[in-house]
Amino acid sequence: MHLPHRSRLLAAALAAVVSLATTVLVGGSAADAAPAQPSPLTTPWTSQALTGTPLPDYPRPQMTRPDWQNLNGEWQLRQSTTNDAPVFGQTLPERVNVPFPVESALSGIKRAANDNRFYLFYRRTFTVPAAWSGRRVQLHFGAVDWQATVWVNGVQVGSHTGGYDRFEFDITPQLNGGTNEIIVRAYDPSDTGGLNIARGKQVRNPGGIMYTPSSGIWQTVWMEPTPTSSIFSADLYPNLANNTLRVRVFTRGDVTGHSVLAEAMDGTTVVGTATGGFTEFSVPVPNAHRWSPDDPFLYNLRLTLRNSGGTAVDQTMHYFGMREIGKAVVNGRLVLTLNGQFLFQNGVLDQGFWPDGLYTAPTDAALAGDLQKIKDLGFNMVRKHIKVEPQRWFYHADRLGLLVWQDMPSMGEAPGTAAQHAQWETEVGQIVDEHRSSPALVTYVAFNEGWGEWSLSETTRVVNNIKAQDPTRLVNAHSGYNCCNSKGDPGNGDIMDWHWYVGPNSIAPSATRTAVLGEYGGLGMRTPGHEYSPNGQFGGYEMHTSSQVMTDRFVGLINQASGLMWTRGLSALVYTQPFDVEGEINGLWTYDRQVLKFDAARMRAANQQLIAASQRLNSAPPPAGKGITGPGGKCADVASDDVGGNNAAVQLWDCQISAYDQHWTWNGQTLRTMGRCLDIANAGTANGSLVQLFDCNGSGAQNWVAQANGSLRNPTSGRCLDSPSGGTANGTRLQIYDCNGSGAQMFRLAGGSPGATIINGPGGQCIDVAADDTGGNGAVVQLWGCQPYAVDQHWTWDGQALRTLNRCMDATGNGTANGTLIQLWDCNGGGAQQWVPQPDGSFKNPQSGRCLDSPSGSTSNGARLQLWDCNSSPAQMFWKN
């Protein structure tokens, strides 16, 4: 018998509906489901979950066989506070819908989270199809939280500890020719009972960022027949350097003299074959079609176990993707790569909870639907947070093209014992073994914010062990080591990972480790009628009241992340979070998956632009120039996203620092981007003449002069750059029109006119606008750490006013007294908006006779600026770089 490298009682005789193989596998049905209990929220799939056999889909997509039987459905249940001996041949008092956890509404039980009946006894009967005669019968469990013991016809067939990985037992010796009985005893103490176990965010008193437990069976239970000598599992590793697939096959039974024929297939066409034994061998994949988020191409693999005479005794179907994850120096910094190229990993922190099924999605369509929603919003990565999903979830990520970071489910905060640590490490190894052939899975995350971490030196050892177990993937040693209960930076692994709310922020990469922001964002908004816990204890890290403001804020955060990518080498970003969860209302979608809180098109465009900018860095440096902000805070943009040929439309669009076609340079006459000039189509001079990009030719149609009022005038026509009717929608095509000083004609480079710059103040801090680049009327003007990528820190001075974000620095309420606070406001030419640089480095407001000042000389982030008697102190030293 050749079993996998780690001791795991796992089913590797795995099967699933592999769409590549176009094989439809149909299992036998289980008993009808019991009625569900009412749920605080229902998803679009709640009503479908129990219409027949729950989750009838083949549960093992990475390895398929044609015959199987689904055992989901109504089981009998008894709950107990004590570890009783099982009673055989007797009906149990309750009915539960397997595989939904007993705390969920879909289970039909919906017990309280703090129920102290930690022992769950499940019972059902089954018959074995007559066609399976002469073969071994394997009983599979997708996952049982946390400890399971299984009896068949009164005989204990095995036990398993660990709530996040699959296991199986050969039950052939215990079967009879008729009706058979299964008893499962599940023990789940969650965060009580004196045990420190891998439980993730499950707690018996949920609230804040901790949630309801999912006790007992929570993934599919099923059976399959196998030959006496059979394939148990296969590890698949692509090798792009020589266009091969590395294969290692594990078996059960006596395989003396046996061999394995491996056939790589494009659809049903064989493209490469090899024969090997039970050590690693390679299968050629000529001209390999590479897997990526943009092109998630999957090959099929057919494995045939043959005896010494060459006769096939077992056959399984698998799939694989030809891709390689790594690190490389790009733009002078170490970054994450996919297939040898920098690809910014822009993801979400997905916790995998459901209001109706808790840990268990109501249907397979729901499971896939979550990933599709994330993909549709322009993200290319999912960080699966402190939970491990069923194999079908990984299959959907593989076929949709979403990169996966897999967190290891954490233990609790208590220190734990050596035995508990060892058990946790065993479970980690089993998780790695189970999912190591998924092409989407690119990174393992060992620890998060210190949860369950017992010592820094042990963290280093654990990380090294994970890397040794699977050296083909990256290891993120500790996500958020700058936060919370972390023991600190372990110094090893492939990634340095900060958490920063609302963010973004980033450490710089080292020579051996890339830099990522493992959590940021958390923007929240109430959605009455779609809240699981309307009086919950935790909303979000920053609350808003409208979709437009939420979207504006998100686009601003992505802009800042783009700057961090260029200036500090940030490689990845993980937004908290795609869906509300219980008391948390900081999801992109509501917990019931019914309401999207953001503008989907704008979010998708911002996400995709950031990813595209990272890909351009593989062949070109970051662009020169600055953004031109126009009406509504939108930027001058070239249609067709960075292609910008002759006659390309120049339009307004959300400002995106990562967009090459939004970076303009001005030489006193022409405005240039992407090697061409801002041009009036057909050299027009009439009102309404459209503006485009065209080869620079020195003509009058390409001359632009910055005016004191903030407009850009074309001298040849005598007219100004203009947004028709003051439009601010994405895609508004720009034109020339009679100069009128209106908001429709306010265009400024990098937040102001050509030459905008950062203004340093006390302590080297910069003049900044609160609310990060959204800057409406009344926005606070303050000191903050200088950020070259922050649009709201770029100011222009026209001899009177200081401008950014299309508004002016203003003394609140037209005030003149000491202590009058400074804000941003629509430019109006008033005395409250006049600022004159003084020889000593201060800015004086002539109307009040007082100077711009930091109270008491404060240099803290967020210090609000004011007016004060001019005194030449450091508190009043502001100068233009």
Short mmCIF file of C-alpha atoms in Angstrom, two decimals, residues 236-665:
data_model
loop_
_atom_site.label_atom_id
_atom_site.label_comp_id
_atom_site.label_asym_id
_atom_site.label_seq_id
_atom_site.Cartn_x
_atom_site.Cartn_y
_atom_site.Cartn_z
CA LEU A 236 0.03 17.13 -9.25
CA TYR A 237 2.66 19.86 -9.73
CA PRO A 238 3.11 21.81 -12.97
CA ASN A 239 6.66 22.47 -14.17
CA LEU A 240 6.66 25.35 -16.65
CA ALA A 241 10.42 25.26 -17.18
CA ASN A 242 10.18 22.07 -19.23
CA ASN A 243 6.42 21.88 -19.96
CA THR A 244 5.73 18.83 -17.83
CA LEU A 245 3.37 17.82 -15.06
CA ARG A 246 4.99 16.16 -12.07
CA VAL A 247 2.79 13.33 -10.79
CA ARG A 248 2.95 11.20 -7.68
CA VAL A 249 0.32 8.50 -7.20
CA PHE A 250 -0.66 6.93 -3.87
CA THR A 251 -2.51 3.64 -3.72
CA ARG A 252 -4.35 1.23 -1.45
CA GLY A 253 -4.18 -2.55 -1.49
CA ASP A 254 -1.45 -4.77 -2.89
CA VAL A 255 0.13 -3.07 -5.92
CA THR A 256 3.22 -5.28 -6.26
CA GLY A 257 4.30 -5.17 -9.91
CA HIS A 258 1.70 -2.54 -10.79
CA SER A 259 2.32 0.64 -12.80
CA VAL A 260 0.45 3.86 -13.60
CA LEU A 261 -0.31 5.21 -17.06
CA ALA A 262 -0.78 9.00 -16.96
CA GLU A 263 -2.41 10.77 -19.92
CA ALA A 264 -2.58 14.57 -20.06
CA MET A 265 -5.57 15.72 -22.07
CA ASP A 266 -6.82 18.90 -23.68
CA GLY A 267 -10.51 18.17 -23.36
CA THR A 268 -10.68 14.59 -24.61
CA THR A 269 -7.55 14.79 -26.78
CA VAL A 270 -4.45 13.18 -25.30
CA VAL A 271 -1.47 15.58 -25.55
CA GLY A 272 1.13 13.73 -23.48
CA THR A 273 1.61 10.33 -21.82
CA ALA A 274 4.01 8.72 -19.39
CA THR A 275 4.18 5.51 -17.37
CA GLY A 276 5.51 5.48 -13.86
CA GLY A 277 5.39 3.79 -10.50
CA PHE A 278 4.71 5.15 -7.06
CA THR A 279 7.47 7.71 -6.87
CA GLU A 280 7.27 11.01 -8.71
CA PHE A 281 7.38 10.94 -12.52
CA SER A 282 6.72 13.55 -15.21
CA VAL A 283 4.13 13.75 -17.97
CA PRO A 284 4.91 15.95 -21.00
CA VAL A 285 2.52 18.83 -21.70
CA PRO A 286 3.86 20.26 -24.97
CA ASN A 287 3.28 23.97 -25.69
CA ALA A 288 1.57 24.22 -22.34
CA HIS A 289 -1.44 26.50 -22.20
CA ARG A 290 -0.79 28.48 -19.03
CA TRP A 291 -3.43 28.96 -16.36
CA SER A 292 -4.07 32.49 -15.08
CA PRO A 293 -6.99 34.53 -13.70
CA ASP A 294 -7.56 35.97 -17.18
CA ASP A 295 -7.35 32.55 -18.83
CA PRO A 296 -8.07 29.76 -16.32
CA PHE A 297 -7.41 26.90 -18.74
CA LEU A 298 -7.59 23.44 -17.20
CA TYR A 299 -6.23 20.20 -18.59
CA ASN A 300 -7.62 16.75 -17.80
CA LEU A 301 -5.47 13.94 -16.47
CA ARG A 302 -6.44 10.27 -16.77
CA LEU A 303 -4.64 7.89 -14.41
CA THR A 304 -4.87 4.14 -15.05
CA LEU A 305 -3.55 1.63 -12.51
CA ARG A 306 -2.36 -1.49 -14.36
CA ASN A 307 -1.31 -4.84 -12.97
CA SER A 308 1.89 -6.69 -13.91
CA GLY A 309 0.18 -8.07 -16.99
CA GLY A 310 -0.79 -4.60 -18.21
CA THR A 311 -4.50 -4.97 -17.44
CA ALA A 312 -6.26 -1.87 -16.10
CA VAL A 313 -7.52 -2.46 -12.55
CA ASP A 314 -8.53 1.12 -11.65
CA GLN A 315 -8.94 4.46 -13.41
CA THR A 316 -9.53 8.00 -12.12
CA MET A 317 -9.95 11.39 -13.79
CA HIS A 318 -8.23 14.53 -12.53
CA TYR A 319 -7.59 18.07 -13.74
CA PHE A 320 -4.66 20.46 -13.49
CA GLY A 321 -3.55 23.94 -14.47
CA MET A 322 -0.13 24.83 -15.84
CA ARG A 323 0.93 27.76 -13.71
CA GLU A 324 3.79 28.80 -11.46
CA ILE A 325 3.78 31.14 -8.47
CA GLY A 326 6.97 32.90 -7.40
CA LYS A 327 8.89 36.10 -6.63
CA ALA A 328 11.05 38.38 -8.77
CA VAL A 329 12.52 41.87 -8.79
CA VAL A 330 10.38 44.24 -10.89
CA ASN A 331 10.71 48.03 -10.87
CA GLY A 332 13.59 47.59 -8.42
CA ARG A 333 11.55 45.73 -5.77
CA LEU A 334 10.77 42.11 -4.95
CA VAL A 335 7.17 41.33 -5.95
CA LEU A 336 4.84 38.36 -6.34
CA THR A 337 4.76 36.74 -9.76
CA LEU A 338 2.50 34.39 -11.67
CA ASN A 339 4.07 32.51 -14.57
CA GLY A 340 7.21 34.61 -14.18
CA GLN A 341 5.44 38.00 -14.45
CA PHE A 342 4.41 40.51 -11.80
CA LEU A 343 0.67 40.29 -11.26
CA PHE A 344 -0.77 42.42 -8.46
CA GLN A 345 -2.98 40.17 -6.32
CA ASN A 346 -6.05 42.25 -5.56
CA GLY A 347 -8.33 40.25 -3.30
CA VAL A 348 -10.96 40.06 -0.60
CA LEU A 349 -11.07 38.52 2.87
CA ASP A 350 -13.74 35.84 2.46
CA GLN A 351 -14.93 34.25 5.72
CA GLY A 352 -17.29 31.69 4.20
CA PHE A 353 -20.35 32.10 6.46
CA TRP A 354 -24.01 31.87 5.42
CA PRO A 355 -27.07 33.15 7.33
CA ASP A 356 -28.99 29.94 6.60
CA GLY A 357 -26.24 27.27 6.62
CA LEU A 358 -23.40 28.91 8.64
CA TYR A 359 -20.26 27.03 7.50
CA THR A 360 -22.23 25.14 4.82
CA ALA A 361 -23.43 26.86 1.65
CA PRO A 362 -27.09 26.09 0.90
CA THR A 363 -26.32 24.81 -2.63
CA ASP A 364 -23.36 24.32 -4.93
CA ALA A 365 -24.68 27.19 -7.07
CA ALA A 366 -24.46 29.41 -3.99
CA LEU A 367 -20.88 28.28 -3.34
CA ALA A 368 -19.89 29.10 -6.92
CA GLY A 369 -21.99 32.26 -6.89
CA ASP A 370 -19.91 33.84 -4.14
CA LEU A 371 -16.75 33.41 -6.19
CA GLN A 372 -18.45 34.69 -9.33
CA LYS A 373 -19.58 37.83 -7.49
CA ILE A 374 -16.01 38.48 -6.39
CA LYS A 375 -14.66 37.88 -9.89
CA ASP A 376 -17.30 40.13 -11.45
CA LEU A 377 -16.17 43.06 -9.28
CA GLY A 378 -12.70 42.89 -10.80
CA PHE A 379 -10.81 41.11 -8.03
CA ASN A 380 -8.38 38.33 -8.94
CA MET A 381 -7.75 36.76 -5.53
CA VAL A 382 -9.57 35.45 -2.47
CA ARG A 383 -8.03 35.09 0.96
CA LYS A 384 -10.05 32.31 2.63
CA HIS A 385 -10.02 33.54 6.20
CA ILE A 386 -9.57 31.12 9.10
CA LYS A 387 -11.73 28.45 7.42
CA VAL A 388 -11.19 25.74 4.80
CA GLU A 389 -13.88 25.15 2.20
CA PRO A 390 -14.98 21.88 0.57
CA GLN A 391 -13.16 20.68 -2.53
CA ARG A 392 -15.94 21.97 -4.77
CA TRP A 393 -15.14 25.54 -3.69
CA PHE A 394 -11.54 25.07 -4.83
CA TYR A 395 -12.79 23.55 -8.07
CA HIS A 396 -14.90 26.64 -8.75
CA ALA A 397 -11.92 28.91 -7.98
CA ASP A 398 -9.80 26.79 -10.36
CA ARG A 399 -12.25 27.04 -13.25
CA LEU A 400 -13.21 30.71 -12.69
CA GLY A 401 -9.62 31.89 -12.28
CA LEU A 402 -9.38 33.29 -8.76
CA LEU A 403 -6.08 33.01 -6.90
CA VAL A 404 -6.50 31.60 -3.38
CA TRP A 405 -4.67 32.36 -0.16
CA GLN A 406 -5.57 29.63 2.33
CA ASP A 407 -5.49 30.57 6.02
CA MET A 408 -4.86 27.83 8.54
CA PRO A 409 -7.80 27.79 10.98
CA SER A 410 -6.55 29.25 14.22
CA MET A 411 -6.70 27.96 17.75
CA GLY A 412 -8.00 30.17 20.52
CA GLU A 413 -6.10 32.84 22.42
CA ALA A 414 -5.20 30.54 25.33
CA PRO A 415 -1.58 29.33 25.24
CA GLY A 416 -2.51 25.68 24.80
CA THR A 417 -0.48 22.60 25.60
CA ALA A 418 2.26 20.87 23.64
CA ALA A 419 -0.22 18.13 22.70
CA GLN A 420 -2.74 20.69 21.45
CA HIS A 421 -0.08 22.43 19.39
CA ALA A 422 0.94 19.09 17.89
CA GLN A 423 -2.68 18.30 17.01
CA TRP A 424 -3.08 21.68 15.33
CA GLU A 425 0.06 21.05 13.28
CA THR A 426 -1.27 17.63 12.24
CA GLU A 427 -4.46 19.29 11.00
CA VAL A 428 -2.43 21.91 9.12
CA GLY A 429 -0.53 19.13 7.35
CA GLN A 430 -3.76 17.40 6.39
CA ILE A 431 -5.15 20.63 4.91
CA VAL A 432 -2.01 21.10 2.80
CA ASP A 433 -2.23 17.50 1.59
CA GLU A 434 -5.87 17.75 0.62
CA HIS A 435 -5.66 20.86 -1.56
CA ARG A 436 -2.10 20.83 -2.89
CA SER A 437 -3.19 20.01 -6.48
CA SER A 438 -5.50 23.03 -6.88
CA PRO A 439 -4.02 25.46 -9.42
CA ALA A 440 -5.84 28.40 -7.83
CA LEU A 441 -4.18 27.83 -4.45
CA VAL A 442 -0.98 29.90 -4.44
CA THR A 443 -0.31 30.87 -0.80
CA TYR A 444 -0.63 29.31 2.65
CA VAL A 445 -1.17 31.68 5.58
CA ALA A 446 0.15 30.11 8.78
CA PHE A 447 -0.97 32.62 11.44
CA ASN A 448 -3.22 35.66 11.67
CA GLU A 449 -2.77 38.55 14.13
CA GLY A 450 -1.31 36.24 16.76
CA TRP A 451 -4.45 34.10 17.10
CA GLY A 452 -3.34 30.76 18.52
CA GLU A 453 0.35 31.66 18.23
CA TRP A 454 2.31 30.32 21.18
CA SER A 455 5.88 31.52 20.55
CA LEU A 456 7.81 33.38 17.87
CA SER A 457 10.43 30.65 17.51
CA GLU A 458 7.71 28.03 17.08
CA THR A 459 6.05 30.17 14.42
CA THR A 460 9.33 30.15 12.51
CA ARG A 461 9.49 26.34 12.77
CA VAL A 462 5.86 25.85 11.69
CA VAL A 463 6.37 28.08 8.65
CA ASN A 464 9.49 26.18 7.62
CA ASN A 465 7.58 22.90 7.93
CA ILE A 466 4.74 24.10 5.70
CA LYS A 467 7.23 25.28 3.10
CA ALA A 468 9.04 21.95 3.23
CA GLN A 469 5.77 20.06 2.82
CA ASP A 470 4.83 22.05 -0.30
CA PRO A 471 7.76 24.05 -1.71
CA THR A 472 5.79 24.86 -4.90
CA ARG A 473 3.69 27.48 -3.13
CA LEU A 474 4.38 30.64 -1.16
CA VAL A 475 4.02 30.79 2.60
CA ASN A 476 2.76 33.91 4.34
CA ALA A 477 4.20 33.32 7.80
CA HIS A 478 2.01 35.72 9.73
CA SER A 479 -0.72 37.91 8.27
CA GLY A 480 -0.96 41.08 10.33
CA TYR A 481 2.18 40.55 12.38
CA ASN A 482 2.08 44.31 13.05
CA CYS A 483 -1.22 43.92 14.85
CA CYS A 484 -3.04 42.73 17.88
CA ASN A 485 -1.64 39.70 19.75
CA SER A 486 1.12 38.86 17.31
CA LYS A 487 4.47 37.79 18.74
CA GLY A 488 6.12 39.82 15.96
CA ASP A 489 7.73 39.23 12.59
CA PRO A 490 9.03 35.65 12.42
CA GLY A 491 11.47 36.70 9.71
CA ASN A 492 10.89 33.75 7.37
CA GLY A 493 8.47 32.65 4.70
CA ASP A 494 7.97 34.46 1.42
CA ILE A 495 5.80 37.40 2.47
CA MET A 496 5.72 40.28 4.95
CA ASP A 497 2.09 41.07 5.74
CA TRP A 498 0.65 44.12 7.49
CA HIS A 499 -2.95 44.87 8.45
CA TRP A 500 -4.04 48.52 8.31
CA TYR A 501 -7.58 49.81 8.75
CA VAL A 502 -8.92 51.69 6.94
CA GLY A 503 -5.60 51.94 5.11
CA PRO A 504 -3.92 51.37 2.87
CA ASN A 505 -0.32 51.29 4.06
CA SER A 506 2.61 48.99 3.49
CA ILE A 507 6.04 48.01 4.61
CA ALA A 508 8.70 47.83 1.88
CA PRO A 509 9.75 44.36 0.67
CA SER A 510 13.09 42.90 1.69
CA ALA A 511 15.58 41.07 -0.49
CA THR A 512 13.83 37.74 0.19
CA ARG A 513 10.24 38.59 1.15
CA THR A 514 7.54 40.48 -0.71
CA ALA A 515 5.26 43.06 0.94
CA VAL A 516 1.48 42.72 1.07
CA LEU A 517 -1.42 44.36 2.87
CA GLY A 518 -3.27 41.33 4.20
CA GLU A 519 -6.26 43.32 5.49
CA TYR A 520 -7.57 46.84 4.90
CA GLY A 521 -10.84 48.60 4.15
CA GLY A 522 -13.83 47.46 6.15
CA LEU A 523 -16.12 50.25 4.91
CA GLY A 524 -19.57 49.75 6.40
CA MET A 525 -23.14 50.77 5.57
CA ARG A 526 -26.49 49.89 7.08
CA THR A 527 -28.98 48.10 4.83
CA PRO A 528 -32.27 47.77 6.74
CA GLY A 529 -34.07 44.53 6.04
CA HIS A 530 -30.84 42.78 5.11
CA GLU A 531 -29.10 42.65 8.49
CA TYR A 532 -28.67 39.42 10.43
CA SER A 533 -28.14 41.24 13.70
CA PRO A 534 -29.62 44.76 13.43
CA ASN A 535 -28.40 45.61 16.92
CA GLY A 536 -25.03 43.93 16.45
CA GLN A 537 -21.97 45.02 18.36
CA PHE A 538 -19.76 45.77 15.36
CA GLY A 539 -20.56 47.62 12.17
CA GLY A 540 -17.44 48.45 10.20
CA TYR A 541 -14.14 50.25 10.48
CA GLU A 542 -15.60 53.36 8.81
CA MET A 543 -19.33 53.87 8.36
CA HIS A 544 -21.07 55.59 5.43
CA THR A 545 -24.65 56.22 4.39
CA SER A 546 -24.70 55.98 0.58
CA SER A 547 -23.43 53.76 -2.18
CA GLN A 548 -21.88 56.73 -3.98
CA VAL A 549 -19.81 57.77 -0.99
CA MET A 550 -18.80 54.15 -0.34
CA THR A 551 -17.69 53.78 -3.96
CA ASP A 552 -15.85 57.12 -3.96
CA ARG A 553 -14.01 56.01 -0.83
CA PHE A 554 -13.15 52.61 -2.27
CA VAL A 555 -11.82 54.10 -5.51
CA GLY A 556 -9.70 56.47 -3.41
CA LEU A 557 -8.26 53.55 -1.43
CA ILE A 558 -7.38 51.71 -4.65
CA ASN A 559 -5.69 54.89 -5.89
CA GLN A 560 -3.54 55.03 -2.79
CA ALA A 561 -2.72 51.33 -3.13
CA SER A 562 -1.55 52.02 -6.69
CA GLY A 563 0.87 54.57 -5.31
CA LEU A 564 2.12 52.07 -2.76
CA MET A 565 2.68 49.54 -5.54
CA TRP A 566 4.85 52.02 -7.46
CA THR A 567 6.64 53.73 -4.57
CA ARG A 568 7.04 50.94 -2.01
CA GLY A 569 6.68 47.71 -3.95
CA LEU A 570 3.32 46.56 -2.56
CA SER A 571 2.41 43.22 -4.21
CA ALA A 572 -1.06 42.40 -2.91
CA LEU A 573 -4.07 43.87 -1.22
CA VAL A 574 -6.90 42.12 0.68
CA TYR A 575 -10.12 44.08 1.23
CA THR A 576 -12.32 43.33 4.24
CA GLN A 577 -14.72 41.89 3.12
CA PRO A 578 -16.98 40.57 0.32
CA PHE A 579 -20.06 39.84 2.45
CA ASP A 580 -21.49 41.01 5.75
CA VAL A 581 -21.18 38.36 8.46
CA GLU A 582 -23.64 38.28 11.37
CA GLY A 583 -22.97 41.51 13.32
CA GLU A 584 -20.41 42.82 10.84
CA ILE A 585 -21.90 45.07 8.16
CA ASN A 586 -18.71 45.95 6.31
CA GLY A 587 -19.26 43.70 3.29
CA LEU A 588 -19.41 44.66 -0.36
CA TRP A 589 -22.64 42.63 -0.36
CA THR A 590 -25.16 42.09 2.40
CA TYR A 591 -25.01 38.81 4.35
CA ASP A 592 -27.99 37.44 2.41
CA ARG A 593 -26.16 38.15 -0.90
CA GLN A 594 -29.12 40.29 -2.00
CA VAL A 595 -27.77 43.88 -2.03
CA LEU A 596 -24.49 45.21 -3.43
CA LYS A 597 -23.54 48.37 -1.54
CA PHE A 598 -21.15 49.74 -4.18
CA ASP A 599 -21.28 50.81 -7.82
CA ALA A 600 -20.22 47.58 -9.53
CA ALA A 601 -18.91 49.17 -12.75
CA ARG A 602 -16.75 51.73 -10.96
CA MET A 603 -15.38 49.16 -8.51
CA ARG A 604 -14.57 46.73 -11.31
CA ALA A 605 -12.83 49.44 -13.35
CA ALA A 606 -10.69 50.56 -10.40
CA ASN A 607 -9.70 46.98 -9.52
CA GLN A 608 -8.87 46.03 -13.09
CA GLN A 609 -6.85 49.20 -13.65
CA LEU A 610 -4.68 48.43 -10.62
CA ILE A 611 -4.03 44.88 -11.85
CA ALA A 612 -3.30 46.07 -15.40
CA ALA A 613 -0.82 48.64 -14.11
CA SER A 614 1.15 45.92 -12.34
CA GLN A 615 1.38 43.95 -15.57
CA ARG A 616 2.73 46.98 -17.43
CA LEU A 617 5.55 47.23 -14.89
CA ASN A 618 6.94 43.99 -16.32
CA SER A 619 8.04 45.91 -19.42
CA ALA A 620 7.94 49.61 -18.56
CA PRO A 621 8.61 51.88 -15.56
CA PRO A 622 5.79 53.80 -13.85
CA PRO A 623 4.48 56.66 -16.00
CA ALA A 624 5.74 60.22 -15.71
CA GLY A 625 3.36 63.11 -15.19
CA LYS A 626 0.38 63.81 -12.98
CA GLY A 627 -3.35 63.47 -13.11
CA ILE A 628 -5.56 66.30 -14.34
CA THR A 629 -8.57 66.60 -12.06
CA GLY A 630 -11.70 68.09 -13.54
CA PRO A 631 -15.37 68.56 -12.69
CA GLY A 632 -16.67 66.36 -9.89
CA GLY A 633 -13.15 65.36 -8.93
CA LYS A 634 -12.97 63.15 -12.04
CA CYS A 635 -9.75 62.93 -14.08
CA ALA A 636 -8.89 63.61 -17.70
CA ASP A 637 -8.68 60.11 -19.17
CA VAL A 638 -8.14 58.48 -22.55
CA ALA A 639 -10.78 56.04 -23.75
CA SER A 640 -9.77 52.43 -24.43
CA ASP A 641 -7.68 52.09 -21.22
CA ASP A 642 -4.06 52.87 -21.89
CA VAL A 643 -4.13 52.08 -25.61
CA GLY A 644 -4.45 55.73 -26.66
CA GLY A 645 -3.93 55.84 -30.43
CA ASN A 646 -4.69 58.82 -32.69
CA ASN A 647 -8.25 60.12 -32.34
CA ALA A 648 -8.77 58.35 -28.98
CA ALA A 649 -11.47 60.22 -27.05
CA VAL A 650 -10.41 62.30 -24.04
CA GLN A 651 -13.02 62.02 -21.33
CA LEU A 652 -13.72 62.24 -17.61
CA TRP A 653 -13.27 59.11 -15.50
CA ASP A 654 -12.68 58.13 -11.90
CA CYS A 655 -9.12 59.14 -10.98
CA GLN A 656 -6.86 56.07 -11.00
CA ILE A 657 -3.25 56.61 -10.08
CA SER A 658 -2.49 53.26 -11.71
CA ALA A 659 -3.92 54.40 -15.07
CA TYR A 660 -1.08 55.31 -17.42
CA ASP A 661 -3.46 57.31 -19.60
CA GLN A 662 -4.28 59.63 -16.69
CA HIS A 663 -0.67 60.78 -16.24
CA TRP A 664 -0.04 64.01 -18.13
CA THR A 665 3.02 66.24 -18.53
#
